[in-house]
Amino acid sequence: MSTTDTPALNAPTGLLIADEWRQTSQRMPVTDPASQQVIAEISDASVSDGLDAVSAAHDAFQTWGLSAPRVRAEILRKAFEIMSSELEICARLITLENGKATRDAMGEATYAAEFFRWFSEEAARIEGGFRYSPARDKTIITDHRPIGVAYMITPWNFPAAMATRKLAPALAAGCTAVLKPAGETPLTALWIGDVLRRAGLPDGVMNIITTSTSGAVSSAILADPRVATLSFTGSTYVGKMLLKQTAERVLPSSMELGGNAPFLVLEGADVDTAIAGAMIAKMRNGGAACTAANRFYVHESVADSFTSKLESAFAALKIGPGVDASNDLGAMVSVKERDKILELLDEAAGEGVVISASSVAPTDGAFIAPYVVRGVEHGSSLTRNEIFGPVAPIVTFSDQADAIRMANDTEYGLISYVFAKDAGEGIKVARQMESGMVAINRGLASDPAAPFGGMKESGLGREGGFAGIHEFLETQYFAVDL
Ligand code: NAP
């Protein structure tokens, strides 16, 4: 495929710094994981380019930070409208560089645009406080102001939504941004930069750098005193490394990290509802989601029925290039990521489990068939590791308290799924889950209007909802004698 085969590849390829697309002589390839073809070559930022982006963001903050919330709201609203009218372009870019199926990419593009709408509404609703102290000796005034230049690092699995989930609240709050997307999926982020420019975002408010030396460029940016906060989404491993660096400057950091979501099917749960939920919780994005159901704990009374129905549902999935909209399961982001999943399966095979794949994946490209794994023991490799692919390990249980204990037996705590006989029982169990989010009798929780985030090693802070904008605001208190 040549780079001119699709209009989606008219996405910019330069670094966005102070409203200019800067082309560097050093280039980085972007590969379509389905065809293994290089689809674009983009700029490769040096440390000095990264610091130029910080300078641009810092300069722009002097006016953007004082701009009227209504002005910020209307630019974000315009960005929502542009993106909503170009969802197909966005989805095609996502599919081409990430590999996911068109339906998943359209879902992501829609979800991503919604962050611009939600935070356009939040921009004008930043609250303060005004009250007496309990002793009535003073008045307590609480104000919120934009924190400053925000550095944002995003992963490859949701190249649009992870960018807008950070950019929209930051810009709504009055912050300026430097965004560094993942090396595998930079084109979607660059395209979003173009959307924001077309929406009227002033020069330098948003800057984007793509680089093959993330570690060196990010370290220099995080050490720069003009940078006021880090917003990171990615693995817990990299998140911890970055937290060590931000600790040096006591830099506020928001961390959306890895997950190991348990999916509980309790006694009395409706199996068809649980299967419908599993097909979303496990298969959205081919299982490459931090929120993906990673381990299934199924009550013995429904285990056979649930497992057989899941195998049938997997067998019905059509696997192939995501750009063909008739395919349900596209490619993994790279052959390397696909092979990591296969290695986990190999390891599981040595643990006496029964692995079934009812369909066959194309051999060219980063494809993998979906697998159901029966007879899995809690504590085995599949229940310990974030699989990040279409593999469903099934653990059978007889005692609900035991299932809850196993579900919580992990250092992660992003999301849990609970399928119960009714919502009341579901909430009772949800309250015992050590996770920031619980989906009850449904397979999807993410919503721009809801607080997304994890407990334990799954993260710090929340994105979206009413909380999301506060990651980019500093609270200031005035004590006044009136
Ligand atoms: P990753 O390897 O941690 O990479 C994430 C981002 O960090 C990429 O932009 C990457 O850039 C960058 N990075 C890597 N090393 C770095 C360093 N030393 N300094 C600065 N930046 C560095 O994660 P991934 O494989 O892209 O994404 C999958 C992970 O993200 C999974 O664990 C998943 O659960 C998690 N995730 C979490 C959420 C959530 O909201 N909690 C959402 C989505 C994904 P390069 O690409 O240039 O290396």
PDB file of N, CA and C in Angstrom, residues 334-428:
ATOM      1  N   SER A 334       0.880  -5.037  16.941  1.00  0.00           N
ATOM      2  CA  SER A 334       2.151  -5.421  16.317  1.00  0.00           C
ATOM      3  C   SER A 334       2.334  -6.922  16.478  1.00  0.00           C
ATOM      4  N   VAL A 335       3.229  -7.459  15.686  1.00  0.00           N
ATOM      5  CA  VAL A 335       3.545  -8.889  15.798  1.00  0.00           C
ATOM      6  C   VAL A 335       4.135  -9.159  17.184  1.00  0.00           C
ATOM      7  N   LYS A 336       4.918  -8.201  17.677  1.00  0.00           N
ATOM      8  CA  LYS A 336       5.537  -8.364  19.003  1.00  0.00           C
ATOM      9  C   LYS A 336       4.454  -8.520  20.080  1.00  0.00           C
ATOM     10  N   GLU A 337       3.442  -7.648  20.040  1.00  0.00           N
ATOM     11  CA  GLU A 337       2.362  -7.737  21.041  1.00  0.00           C
ATOM     12  C   GLU A 337       1.588  -9.036  20.860  1.00  0.00           C
ATOM     13  N   ARG A 338       1.334  -9.435  19.597  1.00  0.00           N
ATOM     14  CA  ARG A 338       0.620 -10.699  19.334  1.00  0.00           C
ATOM     15  C   ARG A 338       1.415 -11.875  19.926  1.00  0.00           C
ATOM     16  N   ASP A 339       2.739 -11.838  19.737  1.00  0.00           N
ATOM     17  CA  ASP A 339       3.559 -12.952  20.212  1.00  0.00           C
ATOM     18  C   ASP A 339       3.601 -13.036  21.736  1.00  0.00           C
ATOM     19  N   LYS A 340       3.479 -11.874  22.409  1.00  0.00           N
ATOM     20  CA  LYS A 340       3.444 -11.886  23.880  1.00  0.00           C
ATOM     21  C   LYS A 340       2.227 -12.669  24.358  1.00  0.00           C
ATOM     22  N   ILE A 341       1.107 -12.506  23.642  1.00  0.00           N
ATOM     23  CA  ILE A 341      -0.128 -13.218  24.028  1.00  0.00           C
ATOM     24  C   ILE A 341       0.055 -14.716  23.781  1.00  0.00           C
ATOM     25  N   LEU A 342       0.655 -15.047  22.649  1.00  0.00           N
ATOM     26  CA  LEU A 342       0.875 -16.472  22.333  1.00  0.00           C
ATOM     27  C   LEU A 342       1.814 -17.120  23.352  1.00  0.00           C
ATOM     28  N   GLU A 343       2.804 -16.344  23.818  1.00  0.00           N
ATOM     29  CA  GLU A 343       3.724 -16.887  24.833  1.00  0.00           C
ATOM     30  C   GLU A 343       2.983 -17.200  26.130  1.00  0.00           C
ATOM     31  N   LEU A 344       2.051 -16.302  26.508  1.00  0.00           N
ATOM     32  CA  LEU A 344       1.266 -16.552  27.730  1.00  0.00           C
ATOM     33  C   LEU A 344       0.443 -17.822  27.563  1.00  0.00           C
ATOM     34  N   LEU A 345      -0.107 -18.022  26.361  1.00  0.00           N
ATOM     35  CA  LEU A 345      -0.897 -19.235  26.103  1.00  0.00           C
ATOM     36  C   LEU A 345      -0.020 -20.479  26.179  1.00  0.00           C
ATOM     37  N   ASP A 346       1.194 -20.373  25.636  1.00  0.00           N
ATOM     38  CA  ASP A 346       2.130 -21.499  25.694  1.00  0.00           C
ATOM     39  C   ASP A 346       2.420 -21.871  27.137  1.00  0.00           C
ATOM     40  N   GLU A 347       2.641 -20.819  27.950  1.00  0.00           N
ATOM     41  CA  GLU A 347       2.934 -21.055  29.370  1.00  0.00           C
ATOM     42  C   GLU A 347       1.746 -21.741  30.038  1.00  0.00           C
ATOM     43  N   ALA A 348       0.525 -21.272  29.699  1.00  0.00           N
ATOM     44  CA  ALA A 348      -0.686 -21.857  30.299  1.00  0.00           C
ATOM     45  C   ALA A 348      -0.834 -23.318  29.883  1.00  0.00           C
ATOM     46  N   ALA A 349      -0.451 -23.624  28.641  1.00  0.00           N
ATOM     47  CA  ALA A 349      -0.614 -24.994  28.136  1.00  0.00           C
ATOM     48  C   ALA A 349       0.157 -25.986  29.003  1.00  0.00           C
ATOM     49  N   GLY A 350       1.249 -25.526  29.583  1.00  0.00           N
ATOM     50  CA  GLY A 350       2.047 -26.391  30.460  1.00  0.00           C
ATOM     51  C   GLY A 350       1.433 -26.527  31.841  1.00  0.00           C
ATOM     52  N   GLU A 351       0.309 -25.835  32.088  1.00  0.00           N
ATOM     53  CA  GLU A 351      -0.294 -25.867  33.423  1.00  0.00           C
ATOM     54  C   GLU A 351      -1.546 -26.748  33.446  1.00  0.00           C
ATOM     55  N   GLY A 352      -1.713 -27.561  32.399  1.00  0.00           N
ATOM     56  CA  GLY A 352      -2.799 -28.543  32.399  1.00  0.00           C
ATOM     57  C   GLY A 352      -4.181 -27.996  32.076  1.00  0.00           C
ATOM     58  N   VAL A 353      -4.268 -26.858  31.407  1.00  0.00           N
ATOM     59  CA  VAL A 353      -5.579 -26.295  31.077  1.00  0.00           C
ATOM     60  C   VAL A 353      -6.039 -26.821  29.709  1.00  0.00           C
ATOM     61  N   VAL A 354      -7.306 -26.550  29.370  1.00  0.00           N
ATOM     62  CA  VAL A 354      -7.822 -26.943  28.051  1.00  0.00           C
ATOM     63  C   VAL A 354      -8.043 -25.663  27.247  1.00  0.00           C
ATOM     64  N   ILE A 355      -7.285 -25.520  26.150  1.00  0.00           N
ATOM     65  CA  ILE A 355      -7.351 -24.293  25.354  1.00  0.00           C
ATOM     66  C   ILE A 355      -8.151 -24.579  24.093  1.00  0.00           C
ATOM     67  N   SER A 356      -9.172 -23.767  23.833  1.00  0.00           N
ATOM     68  CA  SER A 356      -9.920 -23.992  22.597  1.00  0.00           C
ATOM     69  C   SER A 356      -9.961 -22.730  21.753  1.00  0.00           C
ATOM     70  N   ALA A 357      -9.653 -22.899  20.479  1.00  0.00           N
ATOM     71  CA  ALA A 357      -9.790 -21.799  19.522  1.00  0.00           C
ATOM     72  C   ALA A 357     -10.721 -22.319  18.444  1.00  0.00           C
ATOM     73  N   SER A 358     -11.864 -21.627  18.270  1.00  0.00           N
ATOM     74  CA  SER A 358     -12.842 -22.146  17.313  1.00  0.00           C
ATOM     75  C   SER A 358     -12.678 -21.507  15.945  1.00  0.00           C
ATOM     76  N   SER A 359     -11.749 -20.581  15.819  1.00  0.00           N
ATOM     77  CA  SER A 359     -11.548 -19.987  14.496  1.00  0.00           C
ATOM     78  C   SER A 359     -10.056 -19.900  14.223  1.00  0.00           C
ATOM     79  N   VAL A 360      -9.728 -19.597  12.980  1.00  0.00           N
ATOM     80  CA  VAL A 360      -8.316 -19.554  12.578  1.00  0.00           C
ATOM     81  C   VAL A 360      -7.990 -18.138  12.128  1.00  0.00           C
ATOM     82  N   ALA A 361      -6.848 -17.631  12.607  1.00  0.00           N
ATOM     83  CA  ALA A 361      -6.457 -16.265  12.249  1.00  0.00           C
ATOM     84  C   ALA A 361      -5.613 -16.279  10.975  1.00  0.00           C
ATOM     85  N   PRO A 362      -5.706 -15.215  10.148  1.00  0.00           N
ATOM     86  CA  PRO A 362      -4.805 -15.121   8.994  1.00  0.00           C
ATOM     87  C   PRO A 362      -3.353 -15.192   9.460  1.00  0.00           C
ATOM     88  N   THR A 363      -2.499 -15.788   8.660  1.00  0.00           N
ATOM     89  CA  THR A 363      -1.107 -15.967   9.098  1.00  0.00           C
ATOM     90  C   THR A 363      -0.249 -14.737   8.804  1.00  0.00           C
ATOM     91  N   ASP A 364      -0.638 -13.937   7.779  1.00  0.00           N
ATOM     92  CA  ASP A 364       0.115 -12.697   7.529  1.00  0.00           C
ATOM     93  C   ASP A 364      -0.414 -11.635   8.481  1.00  0.00           C
ATOM     94  N   GLY A 365       0.467 -10.797   8.988  1.00  0.00           N
ATOM     95  CA  GLY A 365       0.005  -9.718   9.862  1.00  0.00           C
ATOM     96  C   GLY A 365      -0.121 -10.177  11.298  1.00  0.00           C
ATOM     97  N   ALA A 366      -0.440  -9.194  12.180  1.00  0.00           N
ATOM     98  CA  ALA A 366      -0.425  -9.444  13.633  1.00  0.00           C
ATOM     99  C   ALA A 366      -1.764  -9.975  14.123  1.00  0.00           C
ATOM    100  N   PHE A 367      -2.257 -11.028  13.500  1.00  0.00           N
ATOM    101  CA  PHE A 367      -3.581 -11.561  13.860  1.00  0.00           C
ATOM    102  C   PHE A 367      -3.458 -12.687  14.871  1.00  0.00           C
ATOM    103  N   ILE A 368      -4.535 -12.831  15.643  1.00  0.00           N
ATOM    104  CA  ILE A 368      -4.604 -13.938  16.596  1.00  0.00           C
ATOM    105  C   ILE A 368      -6.070 -14.349  16.705  1.00  0.00           C
ATOM    106  N   ALA A 369      -6.310 -15.645  16.835  1.00  0.00           N
ATOM    107  CA  ALA A 369      -7.688 -16.124  17.021  1.00  0.00           C
ATOM    108  C   ALA A 369      -8.091 -15.907  18.479  1.00  0.00           C
ATOM    109  N   PRO A 370      -9.397 -15.835  18.750  1.00  0.00           N
ATOM    110  CA  PRO A 370      -9.809 -15.753  20.158  1.00  0.00           C
ATOM    111  C   PRO A 370      -9.776 -17.142  20.815  1.00  0.00           C
ATOM    112  N   TYR A 371      -9.372 -17.189  22.051  1.00  0.00           N
ATOM    113  CA  TYR A 371      -9.227 -18.464  22.769  1.00  0.00           C
ATOM    114  C   TYR A 371     -10.042 -18.452  24.062  1.00  0.00           C
ATOM    115  N   VAL A 372     -10.686 -19.587  24.349  1.00  0.00           N
ATOM    116  CA  VAL A 372     -11.281 -19.812  25.667  1.00  0.00           C
ATOM    117  C   VAL A 372     -10.394 -20.842  26.355  1.00  0.00           C
ATOM    118  N   VAL A 373     -10.069 -20.605  27.610  1.00  0.00           N
ATOM    119  CA  VAL A 373      -9.199 -21.538  28.337  1.00  0.00           C
ATOM    120  C   VAL A 373      -9.958 -22.063  29.557  1.00  0.00           C
ATOM    121  N   ARG A 374     -10.250 -23.358  29.539  1.00  0.00           N
ATOM    122  CA  ARG A 374     -10.992 -24.003  30.643  1.00  0.00           C
ATOM    123  C   ARG A 374     -10.025 -24.579  31.675  1.00  0.00           C
ATOM    124  N   GLY A 375     -10.547 -24.752  32.872  1.00  0.00           N
ATOM    125  CA  GLY A 375      -9.781 -25.458  33.902  1.00  0.00           C
ATOM    126  C   GLY A 375      -8.621 -24.641  34.449  1.00  0.00           C
ATOM    127  N   VAL A 376      -8.749 -23.330  34.421  1.00  0.00           N
ATOM    128  CA  VAL A 376      -7.660 -22.462  34.896  1.00  0.00           C
ATOM    129  C   VAL A 376      -7.712 -22.372  36.421  1.00  0.00           C
ATOM    130  N   GLU A 377      -6.537 -22.418  37.039  1.00  0.00           N
ATOM    131  CA  GLU A 377      -6.445 -22.254  38.497  1.00  0.00           C
ATOM    132  C   GLU A 377      -6.181 -20.789  38.800  1.00  0.00           C
ATOM    133  N   HIS A 378      -6.854 -20.275  39.830  1.00  0.00           N
ATOM    134  CA  HIS A 378      -6.512 -18.916  40.271  1.00  0.00           C
ATOM    135  C   HIS A 378      -5.056 -18.911  40.730  1.00  0.00           C
ATOM    136  N   GLY A 379      -4.316 -17.898  40.307  1.00  0.00           N
ATOM    137  CA  GLY A 379      -2.897 -17.815  40.674  1.00  0.00           C
ATOM    138  C   GLY A 379      -1.993 -18.245  39.540  1.00  0.00           C
ATOM    139  N   SER A 380      -2.563 -18.837  38.491  1.00  0.00           N
ATOM    140  CA  SER A 380      -1.747 -19.260  37.340  1.00  0.00           C
ATOM    141  C   SER A 380      -1.372 -18.026  36.509  1.00  0.00           C
ATOM    142  N   SER A 381      -0.488 -18.250  35.520  1.00  0.00           N
ATOM    143  CA  SER A 381       0.053 -17.100  34.784  1.00  0.00           C
ATOM    144  C   SER A 381      -1.047 -16.280  34.092  1.00  0.00           C
ATOM    145  N   LEU A 382      -2.068 -16.953  33.569  1.00  0.00           N
ATOM    146  CA  LEU A 382      -3.105 -16.197  32.859  1.00  0.00           C
ATOM    147  C   LEU A 382      -3.900 -15.292  33.794  1.00  0.00           C
ATOM    148  N   THR A 383      -4.007 -15.663  35.062  1.00  0.00           N
ATOM    149  CA  THR A 383      -4.764 -14.810  35.985  1.00  0.00           C
ATOM    150  C   THR A 383      -3.877 -13.742  36.623  1.00  0.00           C
ATOM    151  N   ARG A 384      -2.580 -13.883  36.480  1.00  0.00           N
ATOM    152  CA  ARG A 384      -1.650 -12.927  37.104  1.00  0.00           C
ATOM    153  C   ARG A 384      -1.250 -11.809  36.140  1.00  0.00           C
ATOM    154  N   ASN A 385      -1.198 -12.128  34.831  1.00  0.00           N
ATOM    155  CA  ASN A 385      -0.668 -11.163  33.857  1.00  0.00           C
ATOM    156  C   ASN A 385      -1.778 -10.468  33.086  1.00  0.00           C
ATOM    157  N   GLU A 386      -1.507  -9.224  32.713  1.00  0.00           N
ATOM    158  CA  GLU A 386      -2.447  -8.500  31.856  1.00  0.00           C
ATOM    159  C   GLU A 386      -2.291  -9.105  30.453  1.00  0.00           C
ATOM    160  N   ILE A 387      -3.320  -9.830  29.967  1.00  0.00           N
ATOM    161  CA  ILE A 387      -3.186 -10.586  28.713  1.00  0.00           C
ATOM    162  C   ILE A 387      -3.185  -9.647  27.507  1.00  0.00           C
ATOM    163  N   PHE A 388      -4.066  -8.653  27.520  1.00  0.00           N
ATOM    164  CA  PHE A 388      -4.138  -7.650  26.452  1.00  0.00           C
ATOM    165  C   PHE A 388      -4.432  -8.259  25.081  1.00  0.00           C
ATOM    166  N   GLY A 389      -5.248  -9.305  25.065  1.00  0.00           N
ATOM    167  CA  GLY A 389      -5.619  -9.951  23.814  1.00  0.00           C
ATOM    168  C   GLY A 389      -6.852 -10.807  24.014  1.00  0.00           C
ATOM    169  N   PRO A 390      -7.324 -11.459  22.934  1.00  0.00           N
ATOM    170  CA  PRO A 390      -8.621 -12.143  22.970  1.00  0.00           C
ATOM    171  C   PRO A 390      -8.561 -13.532  23.593  1.00  0.00           C
ATOM    172  N   VAL A 391      -8.135 -13.613  24.837  1.00  0.00           N
ATOM    173  CA  VAL A 391      -8.020 -14.887  25.544  1.00  0.00           C
ATOM    174  C   VAL A 391      -8.857 -14.805  26.821  1.00  0.00           C
ATOM    175  N   ALA A 392      -9.749 -15.789  27.000  1.00  0.00           N
ATOM    176  CA  ALA A 392     -10.645 -15.771  28.166  1.00  0.00           C
ATOM    177  C   ALA A 392     -10.371 -16.974  29.065  1.00  0.00           C
ATOM    178  N   PRO A 393      -9.600 -16.787  30.159  1.00  0.00           N
ATOM    179  CA  PRO A 393      -9.361 -17.898  31.090  1.00  0.00           C
ATOM    180  C   PRO A 393     -10.540 -18.042  32.049  1.00  0.00           C
ATOM    181  N   ILE A 394     -11.028 -19.274  32.200  1.00  0.00           N
ATOM    182  CA  ILE A 394     -12.214 -19.497  33.047  1.00  0.00           C
ATOM    183  C   ILE A 394     -11.811 -20.257  34.315  1.00  0.00           C
ATOM    184  N   VAL A 395     -12.109 -19.651  35.463  1.00  0.00           N
ATOM    185  CA  VAL A 395     -11.905 -20.295  36.769  1.00  0.00           C
ATOM    186  C   VAL A 395     -13.306 -20.577  37.322  1.00  0.00           C
ATOM    187  N   THR A 396     -13.534 -21.798  37.780  1.00  0.00           N
ATOM    188  CA  THR A 396     -14.858 -22.139  38.338  1.00  0.00           C
ATOM    189  C   THR A 396     -14.799 -22.023  39.865  1.00  0.00           C
ATOM    190  N   PHE A 397     -15.896 -21.510  40.454  1.00  0.00           N
ATOM    191  CA  PHE A 397     -15.924 -21.413  41.927  1.00  0.00           C
ATOM    192  C   PHE A 397     -17.263 -21.921  42.449  1.00  0.00           C
ATOM    193  N   SER A 398     -17.258 -22.259  43.749  1.00  0.00           N
ATOM    194  CA  SER A 398     -18.528 -22.685  44.348  1.00  0.00           C
ATOM    195  C   SER A 398     -18.973 -21.718  45.442  1.00  0.00           C
ATOM    196  N   ASP A 399     -18.022 -20.982  46.022  1.00  0.00           N
ATOM    197  CA  ASP A 399     -18.348 -20.119  47.153  1.00  0.00           C
ATOM    198  C   ASP A 399     -18.121 -18.652  46.766  1.00  0.00           C
ATOM    199  N   GLN A 400     -19.176 -17.852  46.931  1.00  0.00           N
ATOM    200  CA  GLN A 400     -19.093 -16.452  46.474  1.00  0.00           C
ATOM    201  C   GLN A 400     -17.985 -15.660  47.187  1.00  0.00           C
ATOM    202  N   ALA A 401     -17.840 -15.905  48.482  1.00  0.00           N
ATOM    203  CA  ALA A 401     -16.807 -15.170  49.238  1.00  0.00           C
ATOM    204  C   ALA A 401     -15.427 -15.490  48.672  1.00  0.00           C
ATOM    205  N   ASP A 402     -15.261 -16.739  48.233  1.00  0.00           N
ATOM    206  CA  ASP A 402     -13.997 -17.159  47.647  1.00  0.00           C
ATOM    207  C   ASP A 402     -13.759 -16.430  46.321  1.00  0.00           C
ATOM    208  N   ALA A 403     -14.830 -16.290  45.539  1.00  0.00           N
ATOM    209  CA  ALA A 403     -14.717 -15.598  44.244  1.00  0.00           C
ATOM    210  C   ALA A 403     -14.307 -14.140  44.456  1.00  0.00           C
ATOM    211  N   ILE A 404     -14.886 -13.509  45.464  1.00  0.00           N
ATOM    212  CA  ILE A 404     -14.560 -12.100  45.734  1.00  0.00           C
ATOM    213  C   ILE A 404     -13.094 -11.994  46.187  1.00  0.00           C
ATOM    214  N   ARG A 405     -12.691 -12.954  47.013  1.00  0.00           N
ATOM    215  CA  ARG A 405     -11.289 -12.945  47.467  1.00  0.00           C
ATOM    216  C   ARG A 405     -10.333 -13.088  46.282  1.00  0.00           C
ATOM    217  N   MET A 406     -10.646 -14.022  45.374  1.00  0.00           N
ATOM    218  CA  MET A 406      -9.761 -14.229  44.212  1.00  0.00           C
ATOM    219  C   MET A 406      -9.776 -12.989  43.308  1.00  0.00           C
ATOM    220  N   ALA A 407     -10.953 -12.397  43.152  1.00  0.00           N
ATOM    221  CA  ALA A 407     -11.061 -11.206  42.280  1.00  0.00           C
ATOM    222  C   ALA A 407     -10.149 -10.082  42.782  1.00  0.00           C
ATOM    223  N   ASN A 408     -10.096  -9.961  44.124  1.00  0.00           N
ATOM    224  CA  ASN A 408      -9.302  -8.863  44.705  1.00  0.00           C
ATOM    225  C   ASN A 408      -7.829  -9.218  44.895  1.00  0.00           C
ATOM    226  N   ASP A 409      -7.484 -10.452  44.600  1.00  0.00           N
ATOM    227  CA  ASP A 409      -6.123 -10.930  44.852  1.00  0.00           C
ATOM    228  C   ASP A 409      -5.187 -10.522  43.708  1.00  0.00           C
ATOM    229  N   THR A 410      -4.938  -9.242  43.594  1.00  0.00           N
ATOM    230  CA  THR A 410      -4.090  -8.685  42.537  1.00  0.00           C
ATOM    231  C   THR A 410      -3.620  -7.308  42.971  1.00  0.00           C
ATOM    232  N   GLU A 411      -2.477  -6.900  42.431  1.00  0.00           N
ATOM    233  CA  GLU A 411      -1.985  -5.554  42.762  1.00  0.00           C
ATOM    234  C   GLU A 411      -2.742  -4.486  41.972  1.00  0.00           C
ATOM    235  N   TYR A 412      -3.518  -4.933  40.965  1.00  0.00           N
ATOM    236  CA  TYR A 412      -4.277  -3.973  40.151  1.00  0.00           C
ATOM    237  C   TYR A 412      -5.657  -3.720  40.741  1.00  0.00           C
ATOM    238  N   GLY A 413      -6.293  -2.635  40.318  1.00  0.00           N
ATOM    239  CA  GLY A 413      -7.649  -2.337  40.806  1.00  0.00           C
ATOM    240  C   GLY A 413      -8.348  -1.328  39.916  1.00  0.00           C
ATOM    241  N   LEU A 414      -8.362  -1.628  38.605  1.00  0.00           N
ATOM    242  CA  LEU A 414      -8.979  -0.652  37.696  1.00  0.00           C
ATOM    243  C   LEU A 414     -10.492  -0.862  37.614  1.00  0.00           C
ATOM    244  N   ILE A 415     -10.900  -2.035  37.170  1.00  0.00           N
ATOM    245  CA  ILE A 415     -12.337  -2.279  36.988  1.00  0.00           C
ATOM    246  C   ILE A 415     -12.644  -3.742  37.286  1.00  0.00           C
ATOM    247  N   SER A 416     -13.869  -3.993  37.727  1.00  0.00           N
ATOM    248  CA  SER A 416     -14.372  -5.366  37.893  1.00  0.00           C
ATOM    249  C   SER A 416     -15.716  -5.437  37.193  1.00  0.00           C
ATOM    250  N   TYR A 417     -16.072  -6.643  36.775  1.00  0.00           N
ATOM    251  CA  TYR A 417     -17.386  -6.887  36.177  1.00  0.00           C
ATOM    252  C   TYR A 417     -18.116  -7.869  37.073  1.00  0.00           C
ATOM    253  N   VAL A 418     -19.366  -7.540  37.412  1.00  0.00           N
ATOM    254  CA  VAL A 418     -20.142  -8.424  38.274  1.00  0.00           C
ATOM    255  C   VAL A 418     -21.467  -8.727  37.586  1.00  0.00           C
ATOM    256  N   PHE A 419     -21.714 -10.010  37.358  1.00  0.00           N
ATOM    257  CA  PHE A 419     -23.009 -10.431  36.812  1.00  0.00           C
ATOM    258  C   PHE A 419     -23.728 -11.194  37.915  1.00  0.00           C
ATOM    259  N   ALA A 420     -24.850 -10.634  38.342  1.00  0.00           N
ATOM    260  CA  ALA A 420     -25.583 -11.172  39.485  1.00  0.00           C
ATOM    261  C   ALA A 420     -27.043 -11.346  39.093  1.00  0.00           C
ATOM    262  N   LYS A 421     -27.829 -11.972  40.010  1.00  0.00           N
ATOM    263  CA  LYS A 421     -29.235 -12.231  39.654  1.00  0.00           C
ATOM    264  C   LYS A 421     -30.019 -10.922  39.550  1.00  0.00           C
ATOM    265  N   ASP A 422     -29.597  -9.904  40.297  1.00  0.00           N
ATOM    266  CA  ASP A 422     -30.248  -8.591  40.162  1.00  0.00           C
ATOM    267  C   ASP A 422     -29.254  -7.489  40.564  1.00  0.00           C
ATOM    268  N   ALA A 423     -29.663  -6.240  40.319  1.00  0.00           N
ATOM    269  CA  ALA A 423     -28.751  -5.114  40.556  1.00  0.00           C
ATOM    270  C   ALA A 423     -28.404  -4.979  42.038  1.00  0.00           C
ATOM    271  N   GLY A 424     -29.376  -5.316  42.914  1.00  0.00           N
ATOM    272  CA  GLY A 424     -29.138  -5.191  44.361  1.00  0.00           C
ATOM    273  C   GLY A 424     -27.976  -6.073  44.791  1.00  0.00           C
ATOM    274  N   GLU A 425     -28.018  -7.341  44.378  1.00  0.00           N
ATOM    275  CA  GLU A 425     -26.920  -8.238  44.742  1.00  0.00           C
ATOM    276  C   GLU A 425     -25.619  -7.767  44.079  1.00  0.00           C
ATOM    277  N   GLY A 426     -25.761  -7.271  42.837  1.00  0.00           N
ATOM    278  CA  GLY A 426     -24.585  -6.779  42.109  1.00  0.00           C
ATOM    279  C   GLY A 426     -23.905  -5.643  42.868  1.00  0.00           C
ATOM    280  N   ILE A 427     -24.691  -4.722  43.394  1.00  0.00           N
ATOM    281  CA  ILE A 427     -24.100  -3.585  44.122  1.00  0.00           C
ATOM    282  C   ILE A 427     -23.470  -4.061  45.433  1.00  0.00           C
ATOM    283  N   LYS A 428     -24.147  -5.023  46.089  1.00  0.00           N
ATOM    284  CA  LYS A 428     -23.598  -5.573  47.347  1.00  0.00           C
ATOM    285  C   LYS A 428     -22.183  -6.137  47.099  1.00  0.00           C
TER     286      LYS A 428
END
